[in-house]
Protein backbone atom coordinates (compact mmCIF):
# COMPACT_ATOMS: atom_id res chain seq x y z
CA UNK A 1 0.00 0.00 0.00
CA UNK A 2 1.74 3.01 -1.33
CA UNK A 3 0.86 6.47 -0.09
CA UNK A 4 1.29 10.10 -0.99
CA UNK A 5 3.29 12.49 1.20
CA UNK A 6 2.54 16.18 1.29
CA UNK A 7 4.92 18.54 3.04
CA UNK A 8 4.23 22.20 3.61
CA UNK A 9 6.30 24.97 5.15
CA UNK A 10 8.71 22.63 6.87
CA UNK A 11 11.63 24.00 8.90
CA UNK A 12 13.99 21.71 10.85
CA UNK A 13 16.27 22.79 13.67
CA UNK A 14 19.17 21.39 15.69
CA UNK A 15 18.87 23.54 18.79
CA UNK A 16 19.01 27.11 17.49
CA UNK A 17 20.58 26.07 14.16
CA UNK A 18 18.00 26.02 11.39
CA UNK A 19 19.16 23.30 8.98
CA UNK A 20 16.32 23.52 6.44
CA UNK A 21 13.78 26.19 5.71
CA UNK A 22 10.31 26.32 4.24
CA UNK A 23 10.31 23.04 2.34
CA UNK A 24 7.06 22.19 0.57
CA UNK A 25 6.61 19.28 -1.81
CA UNK A 26 4.35 16.45 -2.86
CA UNK A 27 5.82 12.95 -3.09
CA UNK A 28 3.74 10.67 -5.28
CA UNK A 29 2.90 7.06 -4.45
CA UNK A 30 4.27 4.21 -6.61
CA UNK A 31 7.15 6.39 -7.73
CA UNK A 32 10.75 7.16 -6.85
CA UNK A 33 11.66 10.66 -5.75
CA UNK A 34 15.37 11.58 -5.59
CA UNK A 35 16.92 14.30 -3.45
CA UNK A 36 20.17 15.72 -4.79
CA UNK A 37 22.36 18.65 -3.77
CA UNK A 38 25.72 19.48 -2.19
CA UNK A 39 26.58 18.01 1.17
CA UNK A 40 25.34 19.87 4.23
CA UNK A 41 22.24 21.29 2.52
CA UNK A 42 19.84 19.24 4.64
CA UNK A 43 18.84 16.27 2.48
CA UNK A 44 19.29 13.72 5.29
CA UNK A 45 17.71 16.05 7.82
CA UNK A 46 14.65 16.52 5.63
CA UNK A 47 14.40 12.77 4.97
CA UNK A 48 14.38 12.10 8.72
CA UNK A 49 11.61 14.63 9.32
CA UNK A 50 9.37 12.50 7.08
CA UNK A 51 9.27 9.61 9.54
CA UNK A 52 9.89 11.54 12.75
CA UNK A 53 13.44 10.28 13.18
CA UNK A 54 14.74 13.85 13.31
CA UNK A 55 13.31 14.48 16.74
CA UNK A 56 15.25 11.62 18.38
CA UNK A 57 18.30 13.92 18.38
CA UNK A 58 18.31 15.99 21.60
CA UNK A 59 17.30 19.61 20.89
CA UNK A 60 16.08 18.81 17.38
CA UNK A 61 12.64 20.00 16.31
CA UNK A 62 10.41 20.63 13.33
CA UNK A 63 7.88 23.29 12.30
CA UNK A 64 5.41 22.80 9.47
CA UNK A 65 3.30 19.92 8.25
CA UNK A 66 3.86 16.41 6.90
CA UNK A 67 0.75 14.59 5.70
CA UNK A 68 0.61 10.90 4.75
CA UNK A 69 -2.49 10.46 2.57
CA UNK A 70 -3.95 13.47 4.37
CA UNK A 71 -3.09 12.34 7.90
CA UNK A 72 -0.94 14.81 9.87
CA UNK A 73 2.10 12.82 11.07
CA UNK A 74 2.91 15.49 13.66
CA UNK A 75 -0.58 15.63 15.20
CA UNK A 76 -0.40 15.35 19.01
CA UNK A 77 -2.33 12.06 18.96
CA UNK A 78 0.14 10.35 16.58
CA UNK A 79 2.80 8.06 18.07
CA UNK A 80 6.25 8.51 16.45
CA UNK A 81 6.77 4.73 16.66
CA UNK A 82 3.72 4.10 14.49
CA UNK A 83 4.97 6.66 11.97
CA UNK A 84 8.33 4.85 11.74
CA UNK A 85 6.49 1.59 11.14
CA UNK A 86 4.55 3.12 8.22
CA UNK A 87 7.62 4.89 6.85
CA UNK A 88 10.69 2.66 6.92
CA UNK A 89 14.29 3.69 6.47
CA UNK A 90 17.44 2.24 4.90
CA UNK A 91 20.78 3.87 5.72
CA UNK A 92 24.05 4.54 3.94
CA UNK A 93 26.01 1.79 5.71
CA UNK A 94 24.26 -1.58 5.71
CA UNK A 95 23.45 -2.13 9.38
CA UNK A 96 22.17 -5.67 9.91
CA UNK A 97 22.03 -6.75 13.56
CA UNK A 98 25.48 -8.39 13.68
CA UNK A 99 24.80 -11.25 16.07
CA UNK A 100 21.44 -12.21 14.54
CA UNK A 101 20.88 -14.75 11.79
CA UNK A 102 19.66 -13.71 8.35
CA UNK A 103 16.20 -15.02 9.29
CA UNK A 104 16.11 -13.14 12.59
CA UNK A 105 17.27 -9.90 10.96
CA UNK A 106 14.21 -9.96 8.70
CA UNK A 107 11.89 -11.08 11.51
CA UNK A 108 13.16 -8.50 14.03
CA UNK A 109 10.70 -5.69 13.25
CA UNK A 110 7.72 -8.03 13.24
CA UNK A 111 8.67 -9.46 16.62
CA UNK A 112 8.45 -5.93 18.07
CA UNK A 113 4.91 -5.67 16.73
CA UNK A 114 3.69 -8.68 18.72
CA UNK A 115 3.33 -12.46 18.53
CA UNK A 116 3.46 -14.06 15.11
CA UNK A 117 3.16 -17.82 14.53
CA UNK A 118 6.20 -19.69 13.20
CA UNK A 119 4.54 -20.52 9.88
CA UNK A 120 3.34 -16.94 9.35
CA UNK A 121 6.81 -15.66 10.19
CA UNK A 122 8.45 -18.16 7.79
CA UNK A 123 6.14 -16.92 5.04
CA UNK A 124 6.83 -13.24 5.69
CA UNK A 125 10.60 -13.78 5.90
CA UNK A 126 10.59 -15.65 2.59
CA UNK A 127 8.36 -13.09 0.89
CA UNK A 128 10.48 -10.17 2.16
CA UNK A 129 13.76 -11.78 1.07
CA UNK A 130 12.21 -12.47 -2.35
CA UNK A 131 10.98 -8.86 -2.43
CA UNK A 132 14.54 -7.72 -1.77
CA UNK A 133 15.95 -10.01 -4.52
CA UNK A 134 18.00 -11.89 -1.94
CA UNK A 135 16.10 -15.14 -1.37
CA UNK A 136 17.95 -17.30 -3.90
CA UNK A 137 21.32 -16.29 -2.47
CA UNK A 138 20.46 -17.00 1.18
CA UNK A 139 17.67 -19.60 1.30
CA UNK A 140 20.11 -22.37 2.26
CA UNK A 141 21.75 -20.40 5.05
CA UNK A 142 18.96 -18.53 6.81
CA UNK A 143 20.39 -19.41 10.20
CA UNK A 144 23.84 -18.01 9.44
CA UNK A 145 24.72 -14.51 10.73
CA UNK A 146 23.65 -11.57 8.59
CA UNK A 147 27.09 -10.07 9.13
CA UNK A 148 28.59 -12.87 6.99
CA UNK A 149 27.02 -11.54 3.80
CA UNK A 150 28.74 -9.21 1.30
CA UNK A 151 28.06 -5.46 1.56
CA UNK A 152 25.55 -5.51 -1.26
CA UNK A 153 23.77 -8.54 0.21
CA UNK A 154 23.70 -6.88 3.63
CA UNK A 155 22.05 -3.81 2.13
CA UNK A 156 19.41 -6.01 0.48
CA UNK A 157 18.97 -7.75 3.86
CA UNK A 158 18.30 -4.34 5.41
CA UNK A 159 15.75 -3.65 2.67
CA UNK A 160 14.12 -7.04 3.39
CA UNK A 161 14.01 -6.11 7.09
CA UNK A 162 12.43 -2.75 6.24
CA UNK A 163 9.74 -4.18 3.93
CA UNK A 164 8.89 -7.11 6.27
CA UNK A 165 6.74 -4.82 8.42
CA UNK A 166 4.89 -3.71 5.27
CA UNK A 167 5.52 0.01 5.37
CA UNK A 168 3.86 2.39 2.94
CA UNK A 169 6.95 4.46 2.29
CA UNK A 170 10.66 3.56 2.08
CA UNK A 171 13.24 6.26 2.75
CA UNK A 172 16.79 5.51 1.58
CA UNK A 173 19.69 7.74 2.52
CA UNK A 174 22.53 7.17 0.04
CA UNK A 175 21.85 3.41 0.12
CA UNK A 176 24.54 2.62 -2.47
CA UNK A 177 27.37 4.89 -1.45
CA UNK A 178 29.18 2.11 0.44
CA UNK A 179 28.63 -0.46 -2.33
CA UNK A 180 30.53 -1.60 -5.42
CA UNK A 181 29.06 -0.90 -8.90
CA UNK A 182 27.52 -4.39 -9.33
CA UNK A 183 25.75 -4.25 -5.97
CA UNK A 184 24.67 -0.70 -6.77
CA UNK A 185 22.98 -1.89 -9.97
CA UNK A 186 21.32 -4.71 -8.02
CA UNK A 187 19.86 -2.17 -5.57
CA UNK A 188 18.75 0.11 -8.42
CA UNK A 189 16.95 -2.80 -10.13
CA UNK A 190 15.35 -3.63 -6.83
CA UNK A 191 14.12 -0.06 -6.35
CA UNK A 192 12.49 -0.11 -9.78
CA UNK A 193 10.60 -3.23 -8.70
CA UNK A 194 9.70 -1.96 -5.22
CA UNK A 195 8.12 1.20 -6.53
CA UNK A 196 5.10 -0.81 -7.69
CA UNK A 197 4.33 -1.31 -4.03
CA UNK A 198 5.98 1.49 -2.08
CA UNK A 199 6.48 5.21 -2.23
CA UNK A 200 10.27 5.52 -2.43
CA UNK A 201 12.42 8.50 -1.53
CA UNK A 202 16.16 8.28 -2.09
CA UNK A 203 18.98 10.68 -1.26
CA UNK A 204 21.87 10.25 -3.66
CA UNK A 205 25.03 12.17 -4.45
CA UNK A 206 25.28 10.20 -7.68
CA UNK A 207 23.70 12.20 -10.51
CA UNK A 208 23.59 9.21 -12.88
CA UNK A 209 21.79 7.21 -10.24
CA UNK A 210 19.17 9.92 -9.74
CA UNK A 211 18.71 10.09 -13.52
CA UNK A 212 18.47 6.29 -13.85
CA UNK A 213 16.11 5.43 -11.03
CA UNK A 214 13.92 8.38 -10.14
CA UNK A 215 10.69 9.72 -11.57
CA UNK A 216 10.98 13.10 -9.87
CA UNK A 217 13.98 14.97 -8.46
CA UNK A 218 14.30 17.72 -5.88
CA UNK A 219 17.45 19.85 -5.85
CA UNK A 220 18.46 21.11 -2.39
CA UNK A 221 20.94 23.90 -1.87
CA UNK A 222 22.09 26.48 0.66
CA UNK A 223 21.03 30.06 -0.08
CA UNK A 224 24.45 31.08 1.30
CA UNK A 225 27.09 29.64 3.63
CA UNK A 226 25.61 29.38 7.14
CA UNK A 227 22.04 29.77 5.85
CA UNK A 228 19.51 26.92 5.99
CA UNK A 229 19.07 24.51 3.07
CA UNK A 230 16.11 24.93 0.74
CA UNK A 231 14.50 23.16 -2.18
CA UNK A 232 15.57 25.19 -5.20
CA UNK A 233 13.69 23.19 -7.79
CA UNK A 234 11.62 20.02 -8.07
CA UNK A 235 10.42 18.46 -11.30
CA UNK A 236 10.15 15.35 -13.42
CA UNK A 237 13.66 13.88 -13.46
CA UNK A 238 13.87 13.81 -17.25
CA UNK A 239 13.04 17.51 -17.40
CA UNK A 240 15.25 18.48 -14.51
CA UNK A 241 18.29 16.85 -16.11
CA UNK A 242 17.69 18.23 -19.60
CA UNK A 243 16.12 21.60 -19.01
CA UNK A 244 16.33 22.81 -15.40
CA UNK A 245 14.60 26.10 -14.73
CA UNK A 246 17.17 27.40 -12.21
CA UNK A 247 20.78 28.30 -12.97
CA UNK A 248 21.93 26.79 -9.65
CA UNK A 249 20.38 23.44 -10.60
CA UNK A 250 22.08 23.49 -13.98
CA UNK A 251 25.44 24.36 -12.42
CA UNK A 252 25.09 21.50 -9.95
CA UNK A 253 24.01 18.80 -12.39
CA UNK A 254 26.64 19.76 -14.92
CA UNK A 255 29.29 19.66 -12.21
CA UNK A 256 30.16 23.33 -12.28
CA UNK A 257 30.01 23.64 -8.52
CA UNK A 258 29.81 21.59 -5.35
N1 LIG B 1 22.97 15.52 14.55
C1 LIG B 1 23.18 16.80 14.19
N2 LIG B 1 23.39 17.77 15.12
C2 LIG B 1 23.60 19.05 14.75
N3 LIG B 1 23.63 19.48 13.49
C3 LIG B 1 23.43 18.57 12.51
C4 LIG B 1 23.20 17.18 12.81
N4 LIG B 1 23.04 16.51 11.63
C5 LIG B 1 23.17 17.43 10.66
N5 LIG B 1 23.39 18.68 11.17
C6 LIG B 1 23.58 19.93 10.42
O1 LIG B 1 22.44 20.15 9.59
C7 LIG B 1 22.83 20.61 8.30
C8 LIG B 1 22.31 19.66 7.24
O2 LIG B 1 22.99 18.40 7.35
P1 LIG B 1 22.51 17.10 6.59
O3 LIG B 1 21.04 16.98 6.70
O4 LIG B 1 23.33 15.98 7.08
O5 LIG B 1 22.89 17.47 5.06
P2 LIG B 1 23.10 16.51 3.80
O6 LIG B 1 22.43 15.20 4.07
O7 LIG B 1 22.48 17.28 2.66
O8 LIG B 1 24.57 16.38 3.61
C9 LIG B 1 24.34 20.76 8.34
O9 LIG B 1 24.64 22.09 8.66
C10 LIG B 1 24.75 19.82 9.45
O10 LIG B 1 25.94 20.25 10.05
MG1 LIG C 1 23.20 13.27 4.10
PDB file of C-alpha atoms in Angstrom, residues 10 89 135 170 240 244:
ATOM      1  CA  UNK A  10       8.711  22.626   6.869  1.00  0.00           C
ATOM      2  CA  UNK A  89      14.291   3.685   6.468  1.00  0.00           C
ATOM      3  CA  UNK A 135      16.101 -15.140  -1.374  1.00  0.00           C
ATOM      4  CA  UNK A 170      10.660   3.557   2.085  1.00  0.00           C
ATOM      5  CA  UNK A 240      15.251  18.477 -14.514  1.00  0.00           C
ATOM      6  CA  UNK A 244      16.326  22.806 -15.400  1.00  0.00           C
TER       7      UNK A 244
END
